[in-house]
mmCIF file of C-alpha atoms in Angstrom:
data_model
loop_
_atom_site.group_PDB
_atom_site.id
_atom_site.type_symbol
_atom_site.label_atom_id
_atom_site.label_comp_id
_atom_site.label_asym_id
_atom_site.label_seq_id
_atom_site.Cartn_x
_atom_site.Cartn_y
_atom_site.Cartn_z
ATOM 1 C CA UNK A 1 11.064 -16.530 -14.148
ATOM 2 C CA UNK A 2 8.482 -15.322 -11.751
ATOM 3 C CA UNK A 3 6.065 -12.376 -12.568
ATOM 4 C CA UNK A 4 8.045 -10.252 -9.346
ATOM 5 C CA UNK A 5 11.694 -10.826 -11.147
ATOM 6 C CA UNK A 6 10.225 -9.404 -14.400
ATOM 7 C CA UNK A 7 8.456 -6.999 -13.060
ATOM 8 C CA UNK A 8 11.798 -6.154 -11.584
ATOM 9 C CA UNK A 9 13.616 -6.314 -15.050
ATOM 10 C CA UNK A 10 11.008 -4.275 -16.886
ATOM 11 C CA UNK A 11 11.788 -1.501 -13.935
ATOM 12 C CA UNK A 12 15.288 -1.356 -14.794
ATOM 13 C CA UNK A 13 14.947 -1.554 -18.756
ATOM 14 C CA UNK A 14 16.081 0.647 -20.599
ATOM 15 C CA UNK A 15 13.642 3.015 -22.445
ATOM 16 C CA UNK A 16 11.553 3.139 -18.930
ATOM 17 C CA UNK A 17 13.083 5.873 -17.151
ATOM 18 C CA UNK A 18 9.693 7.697 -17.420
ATOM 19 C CA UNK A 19 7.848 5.376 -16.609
ATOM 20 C CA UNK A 20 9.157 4.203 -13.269
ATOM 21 C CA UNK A 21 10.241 6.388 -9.802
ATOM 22 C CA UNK A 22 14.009 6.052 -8.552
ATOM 23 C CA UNK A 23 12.751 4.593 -5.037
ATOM 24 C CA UNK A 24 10.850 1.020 -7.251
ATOM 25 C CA UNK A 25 14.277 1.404 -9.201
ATOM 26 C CA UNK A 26 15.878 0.956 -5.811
ATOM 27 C CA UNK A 27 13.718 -1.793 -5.081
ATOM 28 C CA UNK A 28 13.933 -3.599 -7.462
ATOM 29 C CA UNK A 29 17.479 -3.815 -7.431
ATOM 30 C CA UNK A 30 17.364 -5.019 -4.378
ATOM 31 C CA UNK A 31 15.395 -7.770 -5.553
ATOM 32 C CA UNK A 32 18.036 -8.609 -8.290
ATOM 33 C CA UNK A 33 20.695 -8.383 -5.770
ATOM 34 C CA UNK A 34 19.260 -10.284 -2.786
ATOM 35 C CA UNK A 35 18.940 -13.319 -5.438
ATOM 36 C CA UNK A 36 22.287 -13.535 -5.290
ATOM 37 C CA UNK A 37 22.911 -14.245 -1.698
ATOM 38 C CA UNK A 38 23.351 -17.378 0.148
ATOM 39 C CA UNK A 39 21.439 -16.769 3.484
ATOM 40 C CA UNK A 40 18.340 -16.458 2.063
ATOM 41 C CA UNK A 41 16.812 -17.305 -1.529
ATOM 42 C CA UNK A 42 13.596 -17.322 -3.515
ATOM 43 C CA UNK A 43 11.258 -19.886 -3.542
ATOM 44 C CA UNK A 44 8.718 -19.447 -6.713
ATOM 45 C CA UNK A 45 6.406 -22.212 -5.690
ATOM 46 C CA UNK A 46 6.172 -20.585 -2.163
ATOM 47 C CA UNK A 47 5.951 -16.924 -4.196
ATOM 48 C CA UNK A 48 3.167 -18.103 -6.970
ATOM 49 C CA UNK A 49 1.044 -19.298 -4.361
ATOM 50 C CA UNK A 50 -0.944 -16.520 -3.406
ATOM 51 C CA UNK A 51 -0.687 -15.179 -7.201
ATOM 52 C CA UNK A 52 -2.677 -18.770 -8.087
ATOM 53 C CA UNK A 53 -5.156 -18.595 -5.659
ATOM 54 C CA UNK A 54 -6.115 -15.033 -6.278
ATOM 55 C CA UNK A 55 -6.438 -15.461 -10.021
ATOM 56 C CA UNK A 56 -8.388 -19.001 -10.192
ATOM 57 C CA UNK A 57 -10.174 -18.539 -6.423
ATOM 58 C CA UNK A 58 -10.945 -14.661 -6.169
ATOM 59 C CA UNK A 59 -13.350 -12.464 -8.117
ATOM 60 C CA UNK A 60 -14.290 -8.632 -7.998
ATOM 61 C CA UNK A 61 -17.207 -7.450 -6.470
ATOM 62 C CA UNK A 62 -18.156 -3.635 -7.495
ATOM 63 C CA UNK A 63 -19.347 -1.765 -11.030
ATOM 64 C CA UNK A 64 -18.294 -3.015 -13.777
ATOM 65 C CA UNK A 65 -15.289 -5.446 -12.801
ATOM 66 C CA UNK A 66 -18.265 -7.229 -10.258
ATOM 67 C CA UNK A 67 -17.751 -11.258 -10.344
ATOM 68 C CA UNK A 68 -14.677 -10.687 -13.269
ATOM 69 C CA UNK A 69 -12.099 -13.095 -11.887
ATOM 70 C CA UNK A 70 -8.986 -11.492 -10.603
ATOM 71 C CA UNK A 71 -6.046 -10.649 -12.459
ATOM 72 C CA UNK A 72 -3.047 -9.657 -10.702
ATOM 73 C CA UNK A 73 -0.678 -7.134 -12.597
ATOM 74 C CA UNK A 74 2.857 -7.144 -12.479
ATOM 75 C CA UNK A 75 3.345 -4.559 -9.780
ATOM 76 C CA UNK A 76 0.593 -6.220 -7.409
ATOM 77 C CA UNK A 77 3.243 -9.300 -8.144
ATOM 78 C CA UNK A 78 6.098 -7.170 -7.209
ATOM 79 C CA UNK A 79 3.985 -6.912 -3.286
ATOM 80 C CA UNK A 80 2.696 -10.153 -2.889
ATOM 81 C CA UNK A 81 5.279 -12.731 -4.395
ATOM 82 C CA UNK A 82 7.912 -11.150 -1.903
ATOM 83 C CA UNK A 83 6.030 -11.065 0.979
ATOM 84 C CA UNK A 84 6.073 -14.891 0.587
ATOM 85 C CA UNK A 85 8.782 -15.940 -1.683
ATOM 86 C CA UNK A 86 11.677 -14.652 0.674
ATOM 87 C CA UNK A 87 12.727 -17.808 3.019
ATOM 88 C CA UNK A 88 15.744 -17.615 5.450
ATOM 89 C CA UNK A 89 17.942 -20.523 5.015
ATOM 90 C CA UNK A 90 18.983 -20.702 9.064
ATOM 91 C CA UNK A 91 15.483 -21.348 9.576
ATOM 92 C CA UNK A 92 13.100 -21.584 6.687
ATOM 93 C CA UNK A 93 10.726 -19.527 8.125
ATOM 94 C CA UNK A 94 9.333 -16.027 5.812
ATOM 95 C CA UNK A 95 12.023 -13.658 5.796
ATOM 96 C CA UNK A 96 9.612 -10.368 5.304
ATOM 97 C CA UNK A 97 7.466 -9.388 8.013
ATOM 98 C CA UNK A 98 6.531 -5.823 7.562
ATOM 99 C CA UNK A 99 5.413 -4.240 4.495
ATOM 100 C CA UNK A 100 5.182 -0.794 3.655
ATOM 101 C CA UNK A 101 2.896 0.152 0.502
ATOM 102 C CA UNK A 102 2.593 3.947 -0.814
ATOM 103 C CA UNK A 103 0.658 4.380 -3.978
ATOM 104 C CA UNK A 104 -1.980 6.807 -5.260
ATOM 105 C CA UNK A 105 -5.498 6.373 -4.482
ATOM 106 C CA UNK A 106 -8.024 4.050 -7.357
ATOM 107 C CA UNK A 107 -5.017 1.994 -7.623
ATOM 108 C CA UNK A 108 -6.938 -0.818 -5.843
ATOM 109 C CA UNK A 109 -5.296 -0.475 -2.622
ATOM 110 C CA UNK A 110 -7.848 -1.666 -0.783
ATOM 111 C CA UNK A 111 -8.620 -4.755 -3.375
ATOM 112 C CA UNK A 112 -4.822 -5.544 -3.032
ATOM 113 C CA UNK A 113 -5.508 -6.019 0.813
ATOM 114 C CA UNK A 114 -8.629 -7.883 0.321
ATOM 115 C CA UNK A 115 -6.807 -10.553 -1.061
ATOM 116 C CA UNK A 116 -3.963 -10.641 1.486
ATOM 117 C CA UNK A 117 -6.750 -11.041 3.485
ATOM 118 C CA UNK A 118 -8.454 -13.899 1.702
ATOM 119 C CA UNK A 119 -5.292 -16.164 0.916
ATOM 120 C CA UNK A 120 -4.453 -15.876 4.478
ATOM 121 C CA UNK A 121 -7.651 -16.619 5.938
ATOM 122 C CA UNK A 122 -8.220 -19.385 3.605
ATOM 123 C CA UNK A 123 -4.721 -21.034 2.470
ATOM 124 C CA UNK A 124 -1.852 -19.950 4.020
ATOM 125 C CA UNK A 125 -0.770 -23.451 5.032
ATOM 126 C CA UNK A 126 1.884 -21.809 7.377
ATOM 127 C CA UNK A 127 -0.426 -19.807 9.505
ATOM 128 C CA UNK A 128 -2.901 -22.612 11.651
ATOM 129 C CA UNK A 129 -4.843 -20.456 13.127
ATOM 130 C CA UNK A 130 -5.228 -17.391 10.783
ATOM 131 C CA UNK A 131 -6.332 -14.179 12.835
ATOM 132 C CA UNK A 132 -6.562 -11.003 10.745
ATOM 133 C CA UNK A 133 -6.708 -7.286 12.567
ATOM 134 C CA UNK A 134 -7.610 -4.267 10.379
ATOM 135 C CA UNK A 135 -7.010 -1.094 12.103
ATOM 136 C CA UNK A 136 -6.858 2.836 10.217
ATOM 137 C CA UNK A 137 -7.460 6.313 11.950
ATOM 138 C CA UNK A 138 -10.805 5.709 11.988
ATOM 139 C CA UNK A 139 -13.229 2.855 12.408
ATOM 140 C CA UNK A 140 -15.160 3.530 9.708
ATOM 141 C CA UNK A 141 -12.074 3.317 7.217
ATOM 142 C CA UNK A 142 -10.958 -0.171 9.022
ATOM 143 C CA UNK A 143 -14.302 -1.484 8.069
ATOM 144 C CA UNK A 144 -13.554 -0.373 4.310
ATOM 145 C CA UNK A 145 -11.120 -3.421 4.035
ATOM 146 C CA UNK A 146 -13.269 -5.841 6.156
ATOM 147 C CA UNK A 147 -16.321 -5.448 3.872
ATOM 148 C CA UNK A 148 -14.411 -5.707 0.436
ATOM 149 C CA UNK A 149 -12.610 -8.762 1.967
ATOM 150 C CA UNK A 150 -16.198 -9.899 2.609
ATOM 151 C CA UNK A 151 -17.219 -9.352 -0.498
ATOM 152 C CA UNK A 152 -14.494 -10.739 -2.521
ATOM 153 C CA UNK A 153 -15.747 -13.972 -0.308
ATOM 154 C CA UNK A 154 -19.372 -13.261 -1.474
ATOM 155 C CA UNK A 155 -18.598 -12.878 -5.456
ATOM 156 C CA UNK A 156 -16.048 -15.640 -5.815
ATOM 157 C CA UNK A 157 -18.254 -18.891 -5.722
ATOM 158 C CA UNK A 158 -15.426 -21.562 -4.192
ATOM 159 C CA UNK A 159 -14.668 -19.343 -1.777
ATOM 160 C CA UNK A 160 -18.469 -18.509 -1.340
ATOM 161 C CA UNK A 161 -19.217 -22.266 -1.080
ATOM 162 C CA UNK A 162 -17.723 -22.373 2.722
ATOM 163 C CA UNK A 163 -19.916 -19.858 3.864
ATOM 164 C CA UNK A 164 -23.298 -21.974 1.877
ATOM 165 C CA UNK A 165 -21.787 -24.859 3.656
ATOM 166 C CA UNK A 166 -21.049 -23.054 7.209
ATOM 167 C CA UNK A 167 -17.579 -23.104 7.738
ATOM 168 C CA UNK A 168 -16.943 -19.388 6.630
ATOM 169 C CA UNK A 169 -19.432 -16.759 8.314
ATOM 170 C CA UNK A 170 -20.345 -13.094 7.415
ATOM 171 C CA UNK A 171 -21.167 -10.595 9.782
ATOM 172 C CA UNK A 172 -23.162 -7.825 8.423
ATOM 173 C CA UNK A 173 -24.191 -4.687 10.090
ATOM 174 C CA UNK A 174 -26.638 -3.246 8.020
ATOM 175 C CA UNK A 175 -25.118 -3.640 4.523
ATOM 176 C CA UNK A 176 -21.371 -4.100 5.299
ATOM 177 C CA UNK A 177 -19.570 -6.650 6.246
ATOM 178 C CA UNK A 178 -17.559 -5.743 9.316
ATOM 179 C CA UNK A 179 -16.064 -9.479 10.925
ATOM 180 C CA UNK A 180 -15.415 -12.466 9.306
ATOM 181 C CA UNK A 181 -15.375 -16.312 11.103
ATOM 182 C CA UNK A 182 -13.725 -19.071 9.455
ATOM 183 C CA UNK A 183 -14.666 -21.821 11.829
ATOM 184 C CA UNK A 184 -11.723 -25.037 10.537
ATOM 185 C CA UNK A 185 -9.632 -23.014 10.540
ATOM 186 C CA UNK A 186 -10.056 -20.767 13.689
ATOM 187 C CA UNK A 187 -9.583 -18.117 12.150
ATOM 188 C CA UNK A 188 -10.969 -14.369 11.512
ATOM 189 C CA UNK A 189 -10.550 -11.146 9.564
ATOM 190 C CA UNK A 190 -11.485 -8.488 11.910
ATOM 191 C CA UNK A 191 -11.892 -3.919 11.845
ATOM 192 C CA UNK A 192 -10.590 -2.907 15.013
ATOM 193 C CA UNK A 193 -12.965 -0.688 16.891
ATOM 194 C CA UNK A 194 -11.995 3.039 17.166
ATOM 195 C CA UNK A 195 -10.275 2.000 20.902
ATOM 196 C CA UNK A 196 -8.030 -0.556 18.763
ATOM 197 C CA UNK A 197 -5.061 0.345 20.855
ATOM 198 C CA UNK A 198 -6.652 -0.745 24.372
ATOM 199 C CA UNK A 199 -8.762 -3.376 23.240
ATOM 200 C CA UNK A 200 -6.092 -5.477 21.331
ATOM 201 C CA UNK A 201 -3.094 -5.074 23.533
ATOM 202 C CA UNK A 202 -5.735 -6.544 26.742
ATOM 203 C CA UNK A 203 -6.118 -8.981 23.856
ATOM 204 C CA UNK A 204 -2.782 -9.918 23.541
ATOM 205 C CA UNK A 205 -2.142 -10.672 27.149
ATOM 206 C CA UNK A 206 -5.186 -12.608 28.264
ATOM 207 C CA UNK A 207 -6.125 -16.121 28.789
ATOM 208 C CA UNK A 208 -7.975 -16.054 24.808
ATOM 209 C CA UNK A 209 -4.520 -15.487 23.042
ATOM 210 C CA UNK A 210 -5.717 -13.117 20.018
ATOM 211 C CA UNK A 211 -2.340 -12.418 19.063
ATOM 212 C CA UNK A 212 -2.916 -11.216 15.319
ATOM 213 C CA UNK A 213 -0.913 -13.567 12.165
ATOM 214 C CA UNK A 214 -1.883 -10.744 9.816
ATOM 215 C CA UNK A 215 -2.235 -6.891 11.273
ATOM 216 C CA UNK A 216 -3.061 -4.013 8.597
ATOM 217 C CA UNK A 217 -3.058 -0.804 8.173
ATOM 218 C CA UNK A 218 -5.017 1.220 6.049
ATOM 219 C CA UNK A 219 -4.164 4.990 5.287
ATOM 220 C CA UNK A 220 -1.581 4.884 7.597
ATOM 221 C CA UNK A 221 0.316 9.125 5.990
ATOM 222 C CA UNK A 222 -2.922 10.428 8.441
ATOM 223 C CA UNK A 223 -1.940 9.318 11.728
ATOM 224 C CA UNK A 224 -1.244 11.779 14.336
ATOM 225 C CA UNK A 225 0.754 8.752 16.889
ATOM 226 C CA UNK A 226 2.696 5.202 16.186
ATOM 227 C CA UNK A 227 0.609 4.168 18.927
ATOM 228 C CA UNK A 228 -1.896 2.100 16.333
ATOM 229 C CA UNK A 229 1.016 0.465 14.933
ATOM 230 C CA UNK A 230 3.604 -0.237 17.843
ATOM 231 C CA UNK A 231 0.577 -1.966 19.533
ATOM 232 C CA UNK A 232 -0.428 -4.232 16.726
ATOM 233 C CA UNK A 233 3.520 -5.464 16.177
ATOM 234 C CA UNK A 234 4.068 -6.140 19.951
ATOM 235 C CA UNK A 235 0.328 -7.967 20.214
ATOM 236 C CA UNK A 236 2.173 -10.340 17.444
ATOM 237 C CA UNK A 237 4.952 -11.847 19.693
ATOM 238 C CA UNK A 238 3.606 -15.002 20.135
ATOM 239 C CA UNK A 239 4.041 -16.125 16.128
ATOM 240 C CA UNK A 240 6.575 -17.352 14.520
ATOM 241 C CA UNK A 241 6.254 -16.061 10.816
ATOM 242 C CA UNK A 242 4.131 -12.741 11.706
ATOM 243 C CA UNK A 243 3.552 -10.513 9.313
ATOM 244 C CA UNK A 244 2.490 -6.275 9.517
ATOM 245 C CA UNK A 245 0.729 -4.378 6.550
ATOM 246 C CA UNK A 246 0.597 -1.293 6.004
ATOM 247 C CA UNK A 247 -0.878 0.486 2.586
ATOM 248 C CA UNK A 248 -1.307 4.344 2.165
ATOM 249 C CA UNK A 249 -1.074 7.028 -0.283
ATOM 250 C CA UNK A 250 0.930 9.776 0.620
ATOM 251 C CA UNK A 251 -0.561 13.054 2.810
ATOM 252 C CA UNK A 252 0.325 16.328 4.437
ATOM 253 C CA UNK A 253 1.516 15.019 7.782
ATOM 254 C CA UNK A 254 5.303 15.087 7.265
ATOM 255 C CA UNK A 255 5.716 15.143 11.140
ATOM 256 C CA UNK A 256 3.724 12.437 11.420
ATOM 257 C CA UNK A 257 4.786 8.655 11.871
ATOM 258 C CA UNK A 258 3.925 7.086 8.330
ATOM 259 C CA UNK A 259 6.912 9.494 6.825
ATOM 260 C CA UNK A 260 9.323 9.933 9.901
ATOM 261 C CA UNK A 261 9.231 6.324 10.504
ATOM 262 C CA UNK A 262 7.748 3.945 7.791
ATOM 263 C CA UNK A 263 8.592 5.775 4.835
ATOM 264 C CA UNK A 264 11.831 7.293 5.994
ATOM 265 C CA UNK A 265 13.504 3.884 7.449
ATOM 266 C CA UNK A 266 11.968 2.333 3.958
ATOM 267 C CA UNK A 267 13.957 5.195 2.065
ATOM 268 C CA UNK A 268 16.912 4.660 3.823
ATOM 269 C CA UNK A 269 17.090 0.900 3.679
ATOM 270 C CA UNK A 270 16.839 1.089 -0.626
ATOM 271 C CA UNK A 271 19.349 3.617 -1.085
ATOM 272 C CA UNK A 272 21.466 1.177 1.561
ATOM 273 C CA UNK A 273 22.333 3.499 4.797
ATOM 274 C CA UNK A 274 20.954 1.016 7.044
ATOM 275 C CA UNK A 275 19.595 -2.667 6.740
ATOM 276 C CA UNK A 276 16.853 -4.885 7.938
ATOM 277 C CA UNK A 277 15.932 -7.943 5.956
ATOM 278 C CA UNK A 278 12.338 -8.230 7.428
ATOM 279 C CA UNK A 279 11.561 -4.756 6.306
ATOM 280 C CA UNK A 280 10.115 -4.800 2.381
ATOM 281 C CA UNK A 281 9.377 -1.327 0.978
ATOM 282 C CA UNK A 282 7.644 -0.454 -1.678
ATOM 283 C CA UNK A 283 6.923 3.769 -3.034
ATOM 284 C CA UNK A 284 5.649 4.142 -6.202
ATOM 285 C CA UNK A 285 5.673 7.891 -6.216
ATOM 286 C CA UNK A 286 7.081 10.564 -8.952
ATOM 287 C CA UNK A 287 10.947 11.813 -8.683
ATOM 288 C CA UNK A 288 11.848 15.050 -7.261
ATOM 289 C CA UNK A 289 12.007 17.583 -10.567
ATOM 290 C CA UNK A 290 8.564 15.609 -11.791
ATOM 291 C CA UNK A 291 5.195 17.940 -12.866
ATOM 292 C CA UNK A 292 2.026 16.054 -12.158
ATOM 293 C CA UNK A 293 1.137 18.356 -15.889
ATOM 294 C CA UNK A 294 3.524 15.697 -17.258
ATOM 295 C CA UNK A 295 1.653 12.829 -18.311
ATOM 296 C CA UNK A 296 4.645 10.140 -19.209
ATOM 297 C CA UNK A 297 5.567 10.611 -15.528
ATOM 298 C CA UNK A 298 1.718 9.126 -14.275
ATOM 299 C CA UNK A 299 2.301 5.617 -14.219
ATOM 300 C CA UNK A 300 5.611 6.253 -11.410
ATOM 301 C CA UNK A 301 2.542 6.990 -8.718
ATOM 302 C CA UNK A 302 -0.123 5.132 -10.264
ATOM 303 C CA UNK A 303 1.258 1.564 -11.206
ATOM 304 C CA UNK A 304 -2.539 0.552 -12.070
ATOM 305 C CA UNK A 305 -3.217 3.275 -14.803
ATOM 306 C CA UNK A 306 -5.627 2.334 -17.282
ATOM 307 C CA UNK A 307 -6.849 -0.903 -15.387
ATOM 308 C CA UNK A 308 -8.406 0.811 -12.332
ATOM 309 C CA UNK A 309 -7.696 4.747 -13.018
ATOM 310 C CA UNK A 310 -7.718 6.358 -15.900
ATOM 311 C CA UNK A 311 -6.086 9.433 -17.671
ATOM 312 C CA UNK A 312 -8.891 11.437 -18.410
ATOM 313 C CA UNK A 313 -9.773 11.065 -14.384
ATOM 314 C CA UNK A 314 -6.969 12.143 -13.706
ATOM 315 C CA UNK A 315 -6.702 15.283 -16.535
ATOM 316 C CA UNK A 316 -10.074 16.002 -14.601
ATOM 317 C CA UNK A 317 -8.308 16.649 -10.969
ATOM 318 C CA UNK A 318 -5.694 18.227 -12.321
ATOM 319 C CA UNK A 319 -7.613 20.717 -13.973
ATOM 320 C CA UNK A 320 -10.044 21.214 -10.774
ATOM 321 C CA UNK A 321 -6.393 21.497 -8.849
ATOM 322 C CA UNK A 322 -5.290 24.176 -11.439
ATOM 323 C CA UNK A 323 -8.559 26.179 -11.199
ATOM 324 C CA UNK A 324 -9.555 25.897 -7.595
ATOM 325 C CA UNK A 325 -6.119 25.921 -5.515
ATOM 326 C CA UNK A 326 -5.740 25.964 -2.317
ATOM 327 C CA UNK A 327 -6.554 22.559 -0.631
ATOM 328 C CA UNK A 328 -7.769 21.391 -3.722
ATOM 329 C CA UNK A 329 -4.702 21.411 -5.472
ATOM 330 C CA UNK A 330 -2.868 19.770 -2.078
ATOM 331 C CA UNK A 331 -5.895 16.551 -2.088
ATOM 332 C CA UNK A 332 -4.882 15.954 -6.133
ATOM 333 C CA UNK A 333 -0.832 16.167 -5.377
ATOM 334 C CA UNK A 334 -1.621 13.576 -2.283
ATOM 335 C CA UNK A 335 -4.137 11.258 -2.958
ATOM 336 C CA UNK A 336 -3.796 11.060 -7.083
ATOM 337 C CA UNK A 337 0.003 11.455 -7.547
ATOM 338 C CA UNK A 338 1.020 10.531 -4.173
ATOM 339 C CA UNK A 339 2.881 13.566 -3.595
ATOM 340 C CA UNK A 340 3.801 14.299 0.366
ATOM 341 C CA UNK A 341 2.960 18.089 0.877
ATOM 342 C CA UNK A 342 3.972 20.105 4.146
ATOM 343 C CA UNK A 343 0.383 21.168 5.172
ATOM 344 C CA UNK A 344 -3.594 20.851 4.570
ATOM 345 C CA UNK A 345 -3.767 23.853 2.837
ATOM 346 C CA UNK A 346 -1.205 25.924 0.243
ATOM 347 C CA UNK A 347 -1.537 29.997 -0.313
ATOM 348 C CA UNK A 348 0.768 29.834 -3.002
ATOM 349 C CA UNK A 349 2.036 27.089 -4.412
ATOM 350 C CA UNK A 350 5.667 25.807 -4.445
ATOM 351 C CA UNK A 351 5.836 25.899 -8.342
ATOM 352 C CA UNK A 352 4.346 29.305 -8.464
ATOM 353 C CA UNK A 353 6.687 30.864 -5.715
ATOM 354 C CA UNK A 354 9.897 28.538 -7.842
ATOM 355 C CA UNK A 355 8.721 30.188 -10.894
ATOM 356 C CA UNK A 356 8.916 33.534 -9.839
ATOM 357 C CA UNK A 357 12.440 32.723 -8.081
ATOM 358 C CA UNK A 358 14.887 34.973 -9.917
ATOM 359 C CA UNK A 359 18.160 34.463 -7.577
ATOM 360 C CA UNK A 360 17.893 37.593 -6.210
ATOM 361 C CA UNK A 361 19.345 38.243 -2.682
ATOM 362 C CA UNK A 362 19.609 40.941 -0.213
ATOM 363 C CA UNK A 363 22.573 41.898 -1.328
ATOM 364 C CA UNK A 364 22.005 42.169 -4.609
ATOM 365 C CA UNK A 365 18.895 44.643 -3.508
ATOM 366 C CA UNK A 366 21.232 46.231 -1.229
ATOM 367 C CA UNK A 367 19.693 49.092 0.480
ATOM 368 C CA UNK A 368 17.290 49.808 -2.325
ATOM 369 C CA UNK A 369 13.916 50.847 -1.552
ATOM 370 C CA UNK A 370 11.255 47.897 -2.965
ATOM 371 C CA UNK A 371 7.620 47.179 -3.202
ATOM 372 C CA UNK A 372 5.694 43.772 -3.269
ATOM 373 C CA UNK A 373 2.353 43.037 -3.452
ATOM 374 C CA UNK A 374 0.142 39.686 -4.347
ATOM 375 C CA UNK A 375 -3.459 39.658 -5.846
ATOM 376 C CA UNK A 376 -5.841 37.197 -4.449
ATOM 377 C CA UNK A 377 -8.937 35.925 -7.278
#
């Protein structure tokens, strides 16, 4: 049984209600059920592949985890042994080619991609000519992945070995790594420039043929357009087993194209009002009725907790939310329990006005003169 099905199992077990969200309860019954078809099925040499290389090729790179070899936990399983354990039987090609990720922030998101990055620049057998395009809202954040891609390279010494030898280059600027050049292979991992849009779709079309294997997208719940992401999937035409990335934790922009699109369609594909077999999505996030005071409920949002964040870290933010309010309190719910808020900024918050909801209406008040007031500390 591969790591992915009991991961999958352990979701559903009894006695982990608490510990696991309804919409990864959802998902992973459609991982049980889908082995049960005929038109596709699941190939665990294909899935342990990447799971192998990453655990005897790949090593950390910062604090105290630096040059540790990697270890990939159940949930990271969950991600990566689907994305390449699905196969279509009309065609044996990959059956998942676009991947939506929500999770809370220090649960090595960005790691997670890193190694994406790595096993498909180095030895995804099906891809001959890997070519990698990080794009986010901003350059600076596409550049994030790049450089701990990079670095991954830089701490784990077989992968390190092709860039002594000549066939793997790093491109620095200043201290980062920002491009990547694996020469056999043809091959690069790349941060798209802030005009990403322009520059990749001219890409696309010309003579040079940089139609991307591998597109990502980091901290997609901020974007303002689809434009970022509709470019990047039509630039990847020309391949035959493509495959789109996207990884976020949740934000304020509930207008905005991560949740009307990505996150909605994912939503309604698990709770099976419409289908698409290359979509695979993945929310860890806490249930509607959850209290980020509740500890047992933690570890629905942050699959990683106590490996790469921590409960007194989180106690920490939760207390600063508590105290300080306001935005504050909306960057904890977001970023550290993945929580989707409606804007930037709260007055009051949406427990406080629930708590003081007494079922009153107008017509209970009738025509009764009333007075209201609020005090602001």
């Amino acid at each position: 049984m591969t790591q992915c099905e009991q991961y999958a199992r352990w979701v559903l077990a009894e006695g982990n209600e608490k510990k696991t969200g309804n919409l990864i309860k959802l998902a992973s019954k459609r991982f049980l059920s889908d082995l049960e078809r005929e038109d596709i099925y699941f190939d665990e040499a294909e899935a342990n592949k990447i799971v192998n290389f990453a655990e005897r090729y790949c090593c950390l790179w910062e604090d105290k985890w630096r040059g540790q070899p990697v270890k990939i936990m159940p949930w990271m399983a969950f991600i990566f042994q689907q994305i390449y354990g699905w196969i279509k039987r009309s065609d044996g090609k990959r059956r998942v080619r676009k991947v939506y990720v929500q999770v809370s922030k220090k649960n090595a998101k960005s790691t997670l991609a890193g190694i994406l990055n790595c096993f498909h620049l180095f030895a995804d057998e099906r891809v001959k000519t890997p070519k990698v395009f990080i794009g986010a809202n901003s350059e600076d954040q596409a550049k994030i992945t790049a450089n701990i891609t990079g670095k991954i390279i830089e701490q784990s010494p077989h992968l390190y070995e092709y860039v002594e030898d000549g066939i793997v280059t790093l491109f620095k600027y200043k201290e980062n790594i920002i491009n990547i050049v694996h020469k056999e292979r043809d091959g690069f991992v790349k941060a798209l420039a802030k005009e990403a849009s322009s520059n990749i779709s001219a890409a696309a079309g010309s003579k040079h043929g940089y139609n991307p294997s591998l597109a990502e997208i980091d901290e997609y719940a901020m974007a303002d357009t689809d434009a970022l992401l509709n470019t990047l999937e039509s630039a990847q035409a020309a391949r035959e087993e493509p495959l789109l990335f996207v990884i976020t934790t949740a934000g304020f922009k509930k207008d905005g194209p991560c949740y009307q699109l990505l996150r909605r369609s994912g939503v309604e594909i698990l709770e099976g009002i419409s289908t698409d077999d290359s979509y695979l999505p993945l929310i860890w996030e806490m249930d509607k009725g959850d209290s980020i005071e509740d500890e047992e409920v933690w570890l629905k949002c942050n699959p990683n907790l106590n490996v790469s964040v921590f409960p007194d870290f989180l106690r920490s933010r939760m207390k600063a939310a508590q105290n300080e309010g306001g935005s504050k309190m909306v960057d904890v719910r977001t970023l550290n329990f993945n929580e989707w808020c409606e804007t930037p900024e709260v007055w009051v918050s949406r427990e406080t006005w629930v708590k003081n909801a007494h079922g009153y209406s107008l017509d209970d008040l009738g025509f009764k003169q009333g007075y209201g007031g609020i005090e602001i500390v």
